[in-house]
mmCIF file of N, CA and C in Angstrom:
data_model
loop_
_atom_site.group_PDB
_atom_site.id
_atom_site.type_symbol
_atom_site.label_atom_id
_atom_site.label_comp_id
_atom_site.label_asym_id
_atom_site.label_seq_id
_atom_site.Cartn_x
_atom_site.Cartn_y
_atom_site.Cartn_z
ATOM 1 N N MET H 1 20.946 -55.217 -10.402
ATOM 2 C CA MET H 1 21.907 -54.162 -10.598
ATOM 3 C C MET H 1 21.382 -52.907 -9.909
ATOM 4 N N LYS H 2 22.257 -52.244 -9.180
ATOM 5 C CA LYS H 2 21.904 -51.042 -8.437
ATOM 6 C C LYS H 2 22.467 -49.828 -9.176
ATOM 7 N N ILE H 3 21.613 -48.855 -9.478
ATOM 8 C CA ILE H 3 22.045 -47.651 -10.190
ATOM 9 C C ILE H 3 21.968 -46.484 -9.229
ATOM 10 N N GLN H 4 23.081 -45.768 -9.097
ATOM 11 C CA GLN H 4 23.125 -44.607 -8.219
ATOM 12 C C GLN H 4 23.153 -43.343 -9.065
ATOM 13 N N THR H 5 22.458 -42.325 -8.593
ATOM 14 C CA THR H 5 22.454 -41.059 -9.315
ATOM 15 C C THR H 5 23.590 -40.196 -8.814
ATOM 16 N N GLY H 6 24.169 -39.438 -9.678
ATOM 17 C CA GLY H 6 25.237 -38.522 -9.297
ATOM 18 C C GLY H 6 26.607 -39.160 -9.436
ATOM 19 N N PHE H 7 27.626 -38.363 -9.223
ATOM 20 C CA PHE H 7 29.007 -38.812 -9.327
ATOM 21 C C PHE H 7 29.555 -39.025 -7.926
ATOM 22 N N TYR H 8 29.894 -40.259 -7.609
ATOM 23 C CA TYR H 8 30.433 -40.597 -6.301
ATOM 24 C C TYR H 8 31.675 -41.459 -6.492
ATOM 25 N N PRO H 9 32.587 -41.439 -5.543
ATOM 26 C CA PRO H 9 33.751 -42.334 -5.638
ATOM 27 C C PRO H 9 33.293 -43.799 -5.649
ATOM 28 N N VAL H 10 34.055 -44.631 -6.338
ATOM 29 C CA VAL H 10 33.673 -46.022 -6.538
ATOM 30 C C VAL H 10 33.651 -46.802 -5.225
ATOM 31 N N ASN H 11 34.596 -46.538 -4.342
ATOM 32 C CA ASN H 11 34.691 -47.344 -3.138
ATOM 33 C C ASN H 11 33.765 -46.880 -2.014
ATOM 34 N N LYS H 12 33.062 -45.776 -2.173
ATOM 35 C CA LYS H 12 32.178 -45.266 -1.130
ATOM 36 C C LYS H 12 30.725 -45.462 -1.552
ATOM 37 N N THR H 13 29.952 -46.087 -0.716
ATOM 38 C CA THR H 13 28.530 -46.240 -1.001
ATOM 39 C C THR H 13 27.774 -45.148 -0.261
ATOM 40 N N VAL H 14 26.783 -44.634 -0.915
ATOM 41 C CA VAL H 14 26.019 -43.530 -0.365
ATOM 42 C C VAL H 14 24.671 -44.068 0.096
ATOM 43 N N GLN H 15 24.328 -43.768 1.319
ATOM 44 C CA GLN H 15 23.032 -44.163 1.860
ATOM 45 C C GLN H 15 21.976 -43.152 1.408
ATOM 46 N N ARG H 16 20.752 -43.541 1.466
ATOM 47 C CA ARG H 16 19.653 -42.701 1.002
ATOM 48 C C ARG H 16 19.585 -41.384 1.779
ATOM 49 N N GLY H 17 19.774 -41.372 3.065
ATOM 50 C CA GLY H 17 19.705 -40.167 3.872
ATOM 51 C C GLY H 17 20.892 -39.243 3.669
ATOM 52 N N GLU H 18 22.001 -39.763 3.167
ATOM 53 C CA GLU H 18 23.204 -38.950 3.005
ATOM 54 C C GLU H 18 23.201 -38.119 1.732
ATOM 55 N N MET H 19 22.328 -38.450 0.804
ATOM 56 C CA MET H 19 22.304 -37.701 -0.459
ATOM 57 C C MET H 19 21.889 -36.270 -0.165
ATOM 58 N N THR H 20 22.654 -35.350 -0.665
ATOM 59 C CA THR H 20 22.365 -33.945 -0.408
ATOM 60 C C THR H 20 21.542 -33.388 -1.553
ATOM 61 N N ALA H 21 20.505 -32.717 -1.192
ATOM 62 C CA ALA H 21 19.664 -32.059 -2.191
ATOM 63 C C ALA H 21 20.151 -30.632 -2.366
ATOM 64 N N ARG H 22 19.778 -30.068 -3.470
ATOM 65 C CA ARG H 22 20.122 -28.675 -3.709
ATOM 66 C C ARG H 22 19.428 -27.801 -2.681
ATOM 67 N N PRO H 23 20.138 -26.858 -2.110
ATOM 68 C CA PRO H 23 19.457 -25.993 -1.149
ATOM 69 C C PRO H 23 18.402 -25.158 -1.876
ATOM 70 N N THR H 24 17.250 -25.039 -1.257
ATOM 71 C CA THR H 24 16.190 -24.262 -1.885
ATOM 72 C C THR H 24 16.511 -22.783 -1.762
ATOM 73 N N GLN H 25 16.101 -22.062 -2.773
ATOM 74 C CA GLN H 25 16.329 -20.626 -2.759
ATOM 75 C C GLN H 25 15.407 -19.987 -1.742
ATOM 76 N N ALA H 26 15.931 -19.060 -0.988
ATOM 77 C CA ALA H 26 15.123 -18.403 0.030
ATOM 78 C C ALA H 26 14.009 -17.576 -0.625
ATOM 79 N N GLN H 27 14.360 -16.805 -1.625
ATOM 80 C CA GLN H 27 13.380 -15.981 -2.320
ATOM 81 C C GLN H 27 13.724 -15.966 -3.797
ATOM 82 N N ASN H 28 12.706 -15.945 -4.610
ATOM 83 C CA ASN H 28 12.987 -15.785 -6.023
ATOM 84 C C ASN H 28 12.995 -14.296 -6.364
ATOM 85 N N PHE H 29 13.306 -13.992 -7.587
ATOM 86 C CA PHE H 29 13.478 -12.604 -8.008
ATOM 87 C C PHE H 29 12.186 -11.803 -7.859
ATOM 88 N N GLY H 30 11.065 -12.401 -8.220
ATOM 89 C CA GLY H 30 9.781 -11.706 -8.122
ATOM 90 C C GLY H 30 9.438 -11.335 -6.693
ATOM 91 N N ASP H 31 9.715 -12.258 -5.758
ATOM 92 C CA ASP H 31 9.452 -11.964 -4.347
ATOM 93 C C ASP H 31 10.334 -10.834 -3.846
ATOM 94 N N MET H 32 11.592 -10.846 -4.260
ATOM 95 C CA MET H 32 12.506 -9.778 -3.839
ATOM 96 C C MET H 32 12.053 -8.431 -4.391
ATOM 97 N N MET H 33 11.622 -8.409 -5.652
ATOM 98 C CA MET H 33 11.153 -7.163 -6.254
ATOM 99 C C MET H 33 9.895 -6.665 -5.545
ATOM 100 N N GLN H 34 8.986 -7.565 -5.222
ATOM 101 C CA GLN H 34 7.765 -7.176 -4.524
ATOM 102 C C GLN H 34 8.091 -6.636 -3.136
ATOM 103 N N GLN H 35 9.021 -7.268 -2.445
ATOM 104 C CA GLN H 35 9.414 -6.807 -1.114
ATOM 105 C C GLN H 35 10.047 -5.420 -1.187
ATOM 106 N N GLN H 36 10.906 -5.186 -2.169
ATOM 107 C CA GLN H 36 11.533 -3.881 -2.333
ATOM 108 C C GLN H 36 10.492 -2.817 -2.676
ATOM 109 N N GLU H 37 9.527 -3.166 -3.515
ATOM 110 C CA GLU H 37 8.466 -2.223 -3.884
ATOM 111 C C GLU H 37 7.626 -1.854 -2.666
ATOM 112 N N GLU H 38 7.291 -2.848 -1.839
ATOM 113 C CA GLU H 38 6.519 -2.569 -0.628
ATOM 114 C C GLU H 38 7.300 -1.678 0.327
ATOM 115 N N GLN H 39 8.591 -1.942 0.458
ATOM 116 C CA GLN H 39 9.426 -1.130 1.343
ATOM 117 C C GLN H 39 9.516 0.306 0.825
ATOM 118 N N ARG H 40 9.698 0.461 -0.478
ATOM 119 C CA ARG H 40 9.782 1.791 -1.073
ATOM 120 C C ARG H 40 8.459 2.541 -0.907
ATOM 121 N N THR H 41 7.355 1.848 -1.116
ATOM 122 C CA THR H 41 6.036 2.454 -0.955
ATOM 123 C C THR H 41 5.827 2.914 0.477
ATOM 124 N N HIS H 42 6.189 2.061 1.427
ATOM 125 C CA HIS H 42 6.021 2.408 2.839
ATOM 126 C C HIS H 42 6.860 3.632 3.203
ATOM 127 N N GLU H 43 8.109 3.674 2.738
ATOM 128 C CA GLU H 43 8.974 4.822 3.026
ATOM 129 C C GLU H 43 8.427 6.094 2.387
ATOM 130 N N GLU H 44 7.926 5.983 1.162
ATOM 131 C CA GLU H 44 7.379 7.152 0.466
ATOM 132 C C GLU H 44 6.149 7.693 1.193
ATOM 133 N N LEU H 45 5.275 6.795 1.640
ATOM 134 C CA LEU H 45 4.083 7.244 2.349
ATOM 135 C C LEU H 45 4.431 7.831 3.714
ATOM 136 N N GLN H 46 5.432 7.281 4.378
ATOM 137 C CA GLN H 46 5.880 7.856 5.651
ATOM 138 C C GLN H 46 6.412 9.274 5.426
ATOM 139 N N ARG H 47 7.163 9.457 4.338
ATOM 140 C CA ARG H 47 7.698 10.780 4.017
ATOM 141 C C ARG H 47 6.562 11.759 3.729
ATOM 142 N N LYS H 48 5.564 11.318 2.961
ATOM 143 C CA LYS H 48 4.421 12.185 2.669
ATOM 144 C C LYS H 48 3.649 12.528 3.937
ATOM 145 N N LEU H 49 3.515 11.559 4.831
ATOM 146 C CA LEU H 49 2.811 11.798 6.091
ATOM 147 C C LEU H 49 3.541 12.841 6.924
ATOM 148 N N GLU H 50 4.858 12.768 6.951
ATOM 149 C CA GLU H 50 5.654 13.762 7.685
ATOM 150 C C GLU H 50 5.529 15.138 7.028
ATOM 151 N N ASP H 51 5.533 15.185 5.688
ATOM 152 C CA ASP H 51 5.353 16.457 4.981
ATOM 153 C C ASP H 51 3.987 17.072 5.296
ATOM 154 N N ILE H 52 2.956 16.235 5.374
ATOM 155 C CA ILE H 52 1.617 16.735 5.701
ATOM 156 C C ILE H 52 1.593 17.299 7.108
ATOM 157 N N ARG H 53 2.243 16.617 8.034
ATOM 158 C CA ARG H 53 2.284 17.104 9.414
ATOM 159 C C ARG H 53 2.987 18.454 9.488
ATOM 160 N N MET H 54 4.117 18.585 8.776
ATOM 161 C CA MET H 54 4.855 19.853 8.775
ATOM 162 C C MET H 54 4.029 20.961 8.128
ATOM 163 N N GLN H 55 3.343 20.647 7.029
ATOM 164 C CA GLN H 55 2.512 21.642 6.359
ATOM 165 C C GLN H 55 1.351 22.048 7.254
ATOM 166 N N GLY H 56 0.797 21.101 8.005
ATOM 167 C CA GLY H 56 -0.278 21.426 8.947
ATOM 168 C C GLY H 56 0.196 22.375 10.034
ATOM 169 N N GLU H 57 1.425 22.169 10.516
ATOM 170 C CA GLU H 57 1.980 23.089 11.513
ATOM 171 C C GLU H 57 2.180 24.479 10.920
ATOM 172 N N ARG H 58 2.670 24.525 9.664
ATOM 173 C CA ARG H 58 2.835 25.820 8.994
ATOM 174 C C ARG H 58 1.491 26.514 8.819
ATOM 175 N N LEU H 59 0.472 25.729 8.507
ATOM 176 C CA LEU H 59 -0.863 26.288 8.309
ATOM 177 C C LEU H 59 -1.410 26.861 9.613
ATOM 178 N N THR H 60 -1.170 26.189 10.730
ATOM 179 C CA THR H 60 -1.669 26.716 12.002
ATOM 180 C C THR H 60 -0.922 27.976 12.414
ATOM 181 N N ARG H 61 0.355 28.083 12.024
ATOM 182 C CA ARG H 61 1.125 29.289 12.363
ATOM 183 C C ARG H 61 0.728 30.473 11.503
ATOM 184 N N SER H 62 0.575 30.231 10.198
ATOM 185 C CA SER H 62 0.211 31.337 9.300
ATOM 186 C C SER H 62 -0.935 30.879 8.407
ATOM 187 N N MET H 63 -2.117 31.360 8.702
ATOM 188 C CA MET H 63 -3.306 30.974 7.950
ATOM 189 C C MET H 63 -3.386 31.789 6.661
ATOM 190 N N THR H 64 -2.672 31.328 5.649
ATOM 191 C CA THR H 64 -2.745 31.976 4.346
ATOM 192 C C THR H 64 -3.406 31.016 3.361
ATOM 193 N N VAL H 65 -3.915 31.575 2.286
ATOM 194 C CA VAL H 65 -4.580 30.760 1.277
ATOM 195 C C VAL H 65 -3.581 29.812 0.627
ATOM 196 N N ARG H 66 -2.368 30.281 0.429
ATOM 197 C CA ARG H 66 -1.328 29.454 -0.191
ATOM 198 C C ARG H 66 -1.038 28.219 0.658
ATOM 199 N N GLU H 67 -0.871 28.411 1.967
ATOM 200 C CA GLU H 67 -0.601 27.287 2.871
ATOM 201 C C GLU H 67 -1.788 26.327 2.899
ATOM 202 N N LEU H 68 -2.986 26.896 2.866
ATOM 203 C CA LEU H 68 -4.196 26.084 2.879
ATOM 204 C C LEU H 68 -4.294 25.219 1.627
ATOM 205 N N VAL H 69 -4.030 25.812 0.475
ATOM 206 C CA VAL H 69 -4.102 25.071 -0.785
ATOM 207 C C VAL H 69 -3.057 23.967 -0.807
ATOM 208 N N LEU H 70 -1.837 24.275 -0.366
ATOM 209 C CA LEU H 70 -0.792 23.250 -0.317
ATOM 210 C C LEU H 70 -1.196 22.097 0.595
ATOM 211 N N TYR H 71 -1.751 22.422 1.746
ATOM 212 C CA TYR H 71 -2.161 21.394 2.703
ATOM 213 C C TYR H 71 -3.253 20.503 2.112
ATOM 214 N N ARG H 72 -4.239 21.115 1.488
ATOM 215 C CA ARG H 72 -5.331 20.344 0.893
ATOM 216 C C ARG H 72 -4.816 19.436 -0.220
ATOM 217 N N GLN H 73 -3.910 19.949 -1.043
ATOM 218 C CA GLN H 73 -3.359 19.139 -2.129
ATOM 219 C C GLN H 73 -2.561 17.959 -1.589
ATOM 220 N N MET H 74 -1.795 18.198 -0.531
ATOM 221 C CA MET H 74 -0.980 17.129 0.046
ATOM 222 C C MET H 74 -1.861 16.031 0.647
ATOM 223 N N VAL H 75 -2.900 16.413 1.364
ATOM 224 C CA VAL H 75 -3.806 15.424 1.965
ATOM 225 C C VAL H 75 -4.514 14.634 0.872
ATOM 226 N N LYS H 76 -4.971 15.323 -0.160
ATOM 227 C CA LYS H 76 -5.670 14.659 -1.256
ATOM 228 C C LYS H 76 -4.757 13.663 -1.966
ATOM 229 N N ALA H 77 -3.525 14.066 -2.254
ATOM 230 C CA ALA H 77 -2.582 13.173 -2.927
ATOM 231 C C ALA H 77 -2.256 11.958 -2.059
ATOM 232 N N PHE H 78 -2.090 12.183 -0.756
ATOM 233 C CA PHE H 78 -1.783 11.076 0.146
ATOM 234 C C PHE H 78 -2.924 10.063 0.179
ATOM 235 N N LEU H 79 -4.145 10.549 0.298
ATOM 236 C CA LEU H 79 -5.285 9.635 0.352
ATOM 237 C C LEU H 79 -5.474 8.891 -0.968
ATOM 238 N N GLU H 80 -5.249 9.565 -2.091
ATOM 239 C CA GLU H 80 -5.359 8.893 -3.386
ATOM 240 C C GLU H 80 -4.316 7.794 -3.515
ATOM 241 N N ASP H 81 -3.070 8.079 -3.120
ATOM 242 C CA ASP H 81 -2.015 7.064 -3.170
ATOM 243 C C ASP H 81 -2.340 5.886 -2.264
ATOM 244 N N THR H 82 -2.829 6.179 -1.081
ATOM 245 C CA THR H 82 -3.143 5.119 -0.132
ATOM 246 C C THR H 82 -4.237 4.211 -0.673
ATOM 247 N N VAL H 83 -5.277 4.801 -1.214
ATOM 248 C CA VAL H 83 -6.371 3.997 -1.755
ATOM 249 C C VAL H 83 -5.905 3.221 -2.976
ATOM 250 N N ARG H 84 -5.141 3.863 -3.847
ATOM 251 C CA ARG H 84 -4.681 3.196 -5.069
ATOM 252 C C ARG H 84 -3.777 2.019 -4.746
ATOM 253 N N ARG H 85 -2.911 2.172 -3.773
ATOM 254 C CA ARG H 85 -1.963 1.108 -3.448
ATOM 255 C C ARG H 85 -2.503 0.129 -2.418
ATOM 256 N N GLY H 86 -3.463 0.550 -1.628
ATOM 257 C CA GLY H 86 -3.920 -0.284 -0.526
ATOM 258 C C GLY H 86 -5.108 -1.169 -0.827
ATOM 259 N N ILE H 87 -5.847 -0.874 -1.872
ATOM 260 C CA ILE H 87 -7.041 -1.655 -2.173
ATOM 261 C C ILE H 87 -6.994 -2.067 -3.636
ATOM 262 N N ALA H 88 -7.301 -3.329 -3.894
ATOM 263 C CA ALA H 88 -7.271 -3.845 -5.262
ATOM 264 C C ALA H 88 -8.602 -4.529 -5.571
ATOM 265 N N LEU H 89 -8.949 -4.548 -6.832
ATOM 266 C CA LEU H 89 -10.161 -5.221 -7.279
ATOM 267 C C LEU H 89 -9.777 -6.625 -7.718
ATOM 268 N N LYS H 90 -10.384 -7.624 -7.096
ATOM 269 C CA LYS H 90 -10.055 -9.016 -7.392
ATOM 270 C C LYS H 90 -11.272 -9.661 -8.036
ATOM 271 N N GLU H 91 -11.045 -10.323 -9.153
ATOM 272 C CA GLU H 91 -12.139 -10.977 -9.852
ATOM 273 C C GLU H 91 -11.937 -12.485 -9.768
ATOM 274 N N THR H 92 -12.946 -13.191 -9.280
ATOM 275 C CA THR H 92 -12.866 -14.643 -9.167
ATOM 276 C C THR H 92 -14.067 -15.262 -9.857
ATOM 277 N N LYS H 93 -13.904 -16.508 -10.228
ATOM 278 C CA LYS H 93 -14.998 -17.242 -10.856
ATOM 279 C C LYS H 93 -15.448 -18.330 -9.891
ATOM 280 N N GLY H 94 -16.734 -18.540 -9.847
ATOM 281 C CA GLY H 94 -17.282 -19.561 -8.966
ATOM 282 C C GLY H 94 -18.539 -20.152 -9.574
ATOM 283 N N TRP H 95 -19.204 -20.954 -8.798
ATOM 284 C CA TRP H 95 -20.408 -21.620 -9.253
ATOM 285 C C TRP H 95 -21.560 -21.247 -8.338
ATOM 286 N N ASP H 96 -22.740 -21.068 -8.923
ATOM 287 C CA ASP H 96 -23.910 -20.823 -8.091
ATOM 288 C C ASP H 96 -24.559 -22.165 -7.727
ATOM 289 N N ARG H 97 -25.723 -22.125 -7.110
ATOM 290 C CA ARG H 97 -26.378 -23.350 -6.632
ATOM 291 C C ARG H 97 -26.773 -24.302 -7.754
ATOM 292 N N ARG H 98 -27.054 -23.757 -8.890
ATOM 293 C CA ARG H 98 -27.503 -24.594 -10.008
ATOM 294 C C ARG H 98 -26.354 -25.061 -10.889
ATOM 295 N N GLY H 99 -25.137 -24.744 -10.512
ATOM 296 C CA GLY H 99 -23.988 -25.213 -11.270
ATOM 297 C C GLY H 99 -23.574 -24.307 -12.407
ATOM 298 N N ARG H 100 -24.136 -23.124 -12.477
ATOM 299 C CA ARG H 100 -23.762 -22.180 -13.528
ATOM 300 C C ARG H 100 -22.545 -21.385 -13.079
ATOM 301 N N GLY H 101 -21.741 -21.010 -14.039
ATOM 302 C CA GLY H 101 -20.568 -20.202 -13.733
ATOM 303 C C GLY H 101 -20.949 -18.785 -13.358
ATOM 304 N N LYS H 102 -20.246 -18.222 -12.416
ATOM 305 C CA LYS H 102 -20.556 -16.872 -11.958
ATOM 306 C C LYS H 102 -19.251 -16.160 -11.639
ATOM 307 N N ARG H 103 -19.205 -14.873 -11.946
ATOM 308 C CA ARG H 103 -18.026 -14.060 -11.633
ATOM 309 C C ARG H 103 -18.299 -13.239 -10.389
ATOM 310 N N TYR H 104 -17.301 -13.197 -9.522
ATOM 311 C CA TYR H 104 -17.387 -12.384 -8.317
ATOM 312 C C TYR H 104 -16.290 -11.342 -8.371
ATOM 313 N N LYS H 105 -16.640 -10.112 -8.059
ATOM 314 C CA LYS H 105 -15.642 -9.051 -7.970
ATOM 315 C C LYS H 105 -15.577 -8.616 -6.518
ATOM 316 N N LEU H 106 -14.396 -8.709 -5.955
ATOM 317 C CA LEU H 106 -14.201 -8.399 -4.548
ATOM 318 C C LEU H 106 -13.187 -7.284 -4.394
ATOM 319 N N LEU H 107 -13.474 -6.392 -3.472
ATOM 320 C CA LEU H 107 -12.462 -5.411 -3.097
ATOM 321 C C LEU H 107 -11.611 -6.058 -2.022
ATOM 322 N N GLU H 108 -10.337 -6.153 -2.286
ATOM 323 C CA GLU H 108 -9.437 -6.827 -1.366
ATOM 324 C C GLU H 108 -8.432 -5.823 -0.834
ATOM 325 N N GLU H 109 -8.238 -5.826 0.467
ATOM 326 C CA GLU H 109 -7.229 -4.958 1.059
ATOM 327 C C GLU H 109 -5.880 -5.626 0.864
ATOM 328 N N VAL H 110 -5.063 -5.022 0.005
ATOM 329 C CA VAL H 110 -3.763 -5.587 -0.289
ATOM 330 C C VAL H 110 -2.818 -5.354 0.874
ATOM 331 N N ASP H 111 -2.788 -4.163 1.361
ATOM 332 C CA ASP H 111 -1.883 -3.861 2.463
ATOM 333 C C ASP H 111 -2.674 -3.097 3.514
ATOM 334 N N ALA H 112 -3.046 -3.780 4.551
ATOM 335 C CA ALA H 112 -3.868 -3.167 5.598
ATOM 336 C C ALA H 112 -3.132 -2.026 6.282
ATOM 337 N N MET H 113 -1.808 -2.085 6.274
ATOM 338 C CA MET H 113 -1.030 -1.030 6.917
ATOM 339 C C MET H 113 -1.222 0.304 6.194
ATOM 340 N N LEU H 114 -1.299 0.272 4.873
ATOM 341 C CA LEU H 114 -1.503 1.503 4.115
ATOM 342 C C LEU H 114 -2.861 2.110 4.446
ATOM 343 N N VAL H 115 -3.866 1.274 4.511
ATOM 344 C CA VAL H 115 -5.204 1.759 4.833
ATOM 345 C C VAL H 115 -5.227 2.312 6.256
ATOM 346 N N ALA H 116 -4.564 1.609 7.175
ATOM 347 C CA ALA H 116 -4.504 2.079 8.565
ATOM 348 C C ALA H 116 -3.778 3.417 8.650
ATOM 349 N N MET H 117 -2.738 3.584 7.834
ATOM 350 C CA MET H 117 -1.993 4.839 7.829
ATOM 351 C C MET H 117 -2.888 5.986 7.350
ATOM 352 N N GLY H 118 -3.708 5.726 6.340
ATOM 353 C CA GLY H 118 -4.642 6.746 5.866
ATOM 354 C C GLY H 118 -5.670 7.109 6.920
ATOM 355 N N GLU H 119 -6.177 6.100 7.635
ATOM 356 C CA GLU H 119 -7.136 6.369 8.708
ATOM 357 C C GLU H 119 -6.485 7.146 9.841
ATOM 358 N N GLU H 120 -5.234 6.814 10.136
ATOM 359 C CA GLU H 120 -4.499 7.525 11.185
ATOM 360 C C GLU H 120 -4.334 8.992 10.820
ATOM 361 N N LEU H 121 -4.041 9.253 9.545
ATOM 362 C CA LEU H 121 -3.911 10.635 9.089
ATOM 363 C C LEU H 121 -5.225 11.376 9.277
ATOM 364 N N LEU H 122 -6.325 10.743 8.896
ATOM 365 C CA LEU H 122 -7.619 11.402 9.027
ATOM 366 C C LEU H 122 -7.953 11.692 10.484
ATOM 367 N N GLN H 123 -7.622 10.776 11.382
ATOM 368 C CA GLN H 123 -7.918 10.990 12.798
ATOM 369 C C GLN H 123 -7.036 12.073 13.392
ATOM 370 N N SER H 124 -5.740 12.052 13.055
ATOM 371 C CA SER H 124 -4.829 13.034 13.652
ATOM 372 C C SER H 124 -5.031 14.425 13.075
ATOM 373 N N GLU H 125 -5.471 14.507 11.849
ATOM 374 C CA GLU H 125 -5.633 15.796 11.190
ATOM 375 C C GLU H 125 -7.102 16.207 11.114
ATOM 376 N N GLU H 126 -7.953 15.568 11.895
ATOM 377 C CA GLU H 126 -9.390 15.818 11.800
ATOM 378 C C GLU H 126 -9.750 17.272 12.095
ATOM 379 N N GLY H 127 -9.162 17.848 13.129
ATOM 380 C CA GLY H 127 -9.450 19.244 13.462
ATOM 381 C C GLY H 127 -9.028 20.184 12.353
ATOM 382 N N ARG H 128 -7.853 19.933 11.794
ATOM 383 C CA ARG H 128 -7.372 20.781 10.701
ATOM 384 C C ARG H 128 -8.234 20.609 9.459
ATOM 385 N N ILE H 129 -8.656 19.370 9.208
ATOM 386 C CA ILE H 129 -9.489 19.132 8.031
ATOM 387 C C ILE H 129 -10.839 19.819 8.194
ATOM 388 N N ASP H 130 -11.405 19.796 9.410
ATOM 389 C CA ASP H 130 -12.654 20.527 9.658
ATOM 390 C C ASP H 130 -12.452 22.019 9.430
ATOM 391 N N LEU H 131 -11.330 22.536 9.915
ATOM 392 C CA LEU H 131 -11.007 23.945 9.713
ATOM 393 C C LEU H 131 -10.884 24.247 8.223
ATOM 394 N N LEU H 132 -10.202 23.364 7.491
ATOM 395 C CA LEU H 132 -10.053 23.561 6.051
ATOM 396 C C LEU H 132 -11.408 23.512 5.351
ATOM 397 N N HIS H 133 -12.268 22.635 5.807
ATOM 398 C CA HIS H 133 -13.601 22.537 5.212
ATOM 399 C C HIS H 133 -14.371 23.839 5.418
ATOM 400 N N LYS H 134 -14.294 24.377 6.619
ATOM 401 C CA LYS H 134 -14.986 25.639 6.901
ATOM 402 C C LYS H 134 -14.397 26.779 6.085
ATOM 403 N N VAL H 135 -13.062 26.808 5.987
ATOM 404 C CA VAL H 135 -12.414 27.847 5.183
ATOM 405 C C VAL H 135 -12.824 27.697 3.721
ATOM 406 N N GLY H 136 -12.917 26.457 3.237
ATOM 407 C CA GLY H 136 -13.350 26.217 1.861
ATOM 408 C C GLY H 136 -14.776 26.670 1.623
ATOM 409 N N GLU H 137 -15.651 26.437 2.602
ATOM 410 C CA GLU H 137 -17.034 26.898 2.480
ATOM 411 C C GLU H 137 -17.094 28.419 2.435
ATOM 412 N N ILE H 138 -16.329 29.056 3.301
ATOM 413 C CA ILE H 138 -16.302 30.526 3.327
ATOM 414 C C ILE H 138 -15.788 31.062 2.001
ATOM 415 N N ARG H 139 -14.747 30.423 1.490
ATOM 416 C CA ARG H 139 -14.181 30.857 0.211
ATOM 417 C C ARG H 139 -15.218 30.707 -0.906
ATOM 418 N N GLY H 140 -15.970 29.593 -0.894
ATOM 419 C CA GLY H 140 -17.015 29.384 -1.894
ATOM 420 C C GLY H 140 -18.111 30.424 -1.803
ATOM 421 N N ILE H 141 -18.491 30.766 -0.573
ATOM 422 C CA ILE H 141 -19.516 31.801 -0.385
ATOM 423 C C ILE H 141 -19.023 33.133 -0.922
ATOM 424 N N LEU H 142 -17.762 33.464 -0.637
ATOM 425 C CA LEU H 142 -17.197 34.729 -1.127
ATOM 426 C C LEU H 142 -17.153 34.762 -2.649
ATOM 427 N N ILE H 143 -16.809 33.636 -3.255
ATOM 428 C CA ILE H 143 -16.768 33.582 -4.721
ATOM 429 C C ILE H 143 -18.172 33.753 -5.289
ATOM 430 N N ASN H 144 -19.173 33.136 -4.637
ATOM 431 C CA ASN H 144 -20.562 33.295 -5.090
ATOM 432 C C ASN H 144 -21.020 34.741 -4.977
ATOM 433 N N ILE H 145 -20.599 35.430 -3.926
ATOM 434 C CA ILE H 145 -20.980 36.830 -3.748
ATOM 435 C C ILE H 145 -20.348 37.696 -4.827
ATOM 436 N N VAL H 146 -19.087 37.436 -5.147
ATOM 437 C CA VAL H 146 -18.373 38.241 -6.141
ATOM 438 C C VAL H 146 -18.968 38.035 -7.525
ATOM 439 N N PHE H 147 -19.306 36.815 -7.876
ATOM 440 C CA PHE H 147 -19.825 36.550 -9.214
ATOM 441 C C PHE H 147 -21.302 36.481 -9.126
#
């Protein structure tokens, strides 16, 4: 006796190759959410990078303490976001030579593009950052003199 799976007309026999399988889903919900989060993160960091560039131009036009503080805060926030989102701590378990269990903690670059973007910012803004560092040193010296 031959048993066929599924509902088919009685007079039509179905060959093994003709059976249609359910189409596989292209992406599940978790993958879609992760993709949207990565896209949102990338857009947000691009926006912050553009804001830093504009603030740097404002700083070069008018060297005020207010512009300097804003610029330093923006660079600091951008680098913190990049590091927080771009590098993750991964913990794995393995075995050593004698067969004992061992834990390994690895720093893993989750998104190399984020890290590259942070490095690009540092390279493009290097002159301004050096200038800010010197201004910060001068400000510290002045504060030490006053107090």
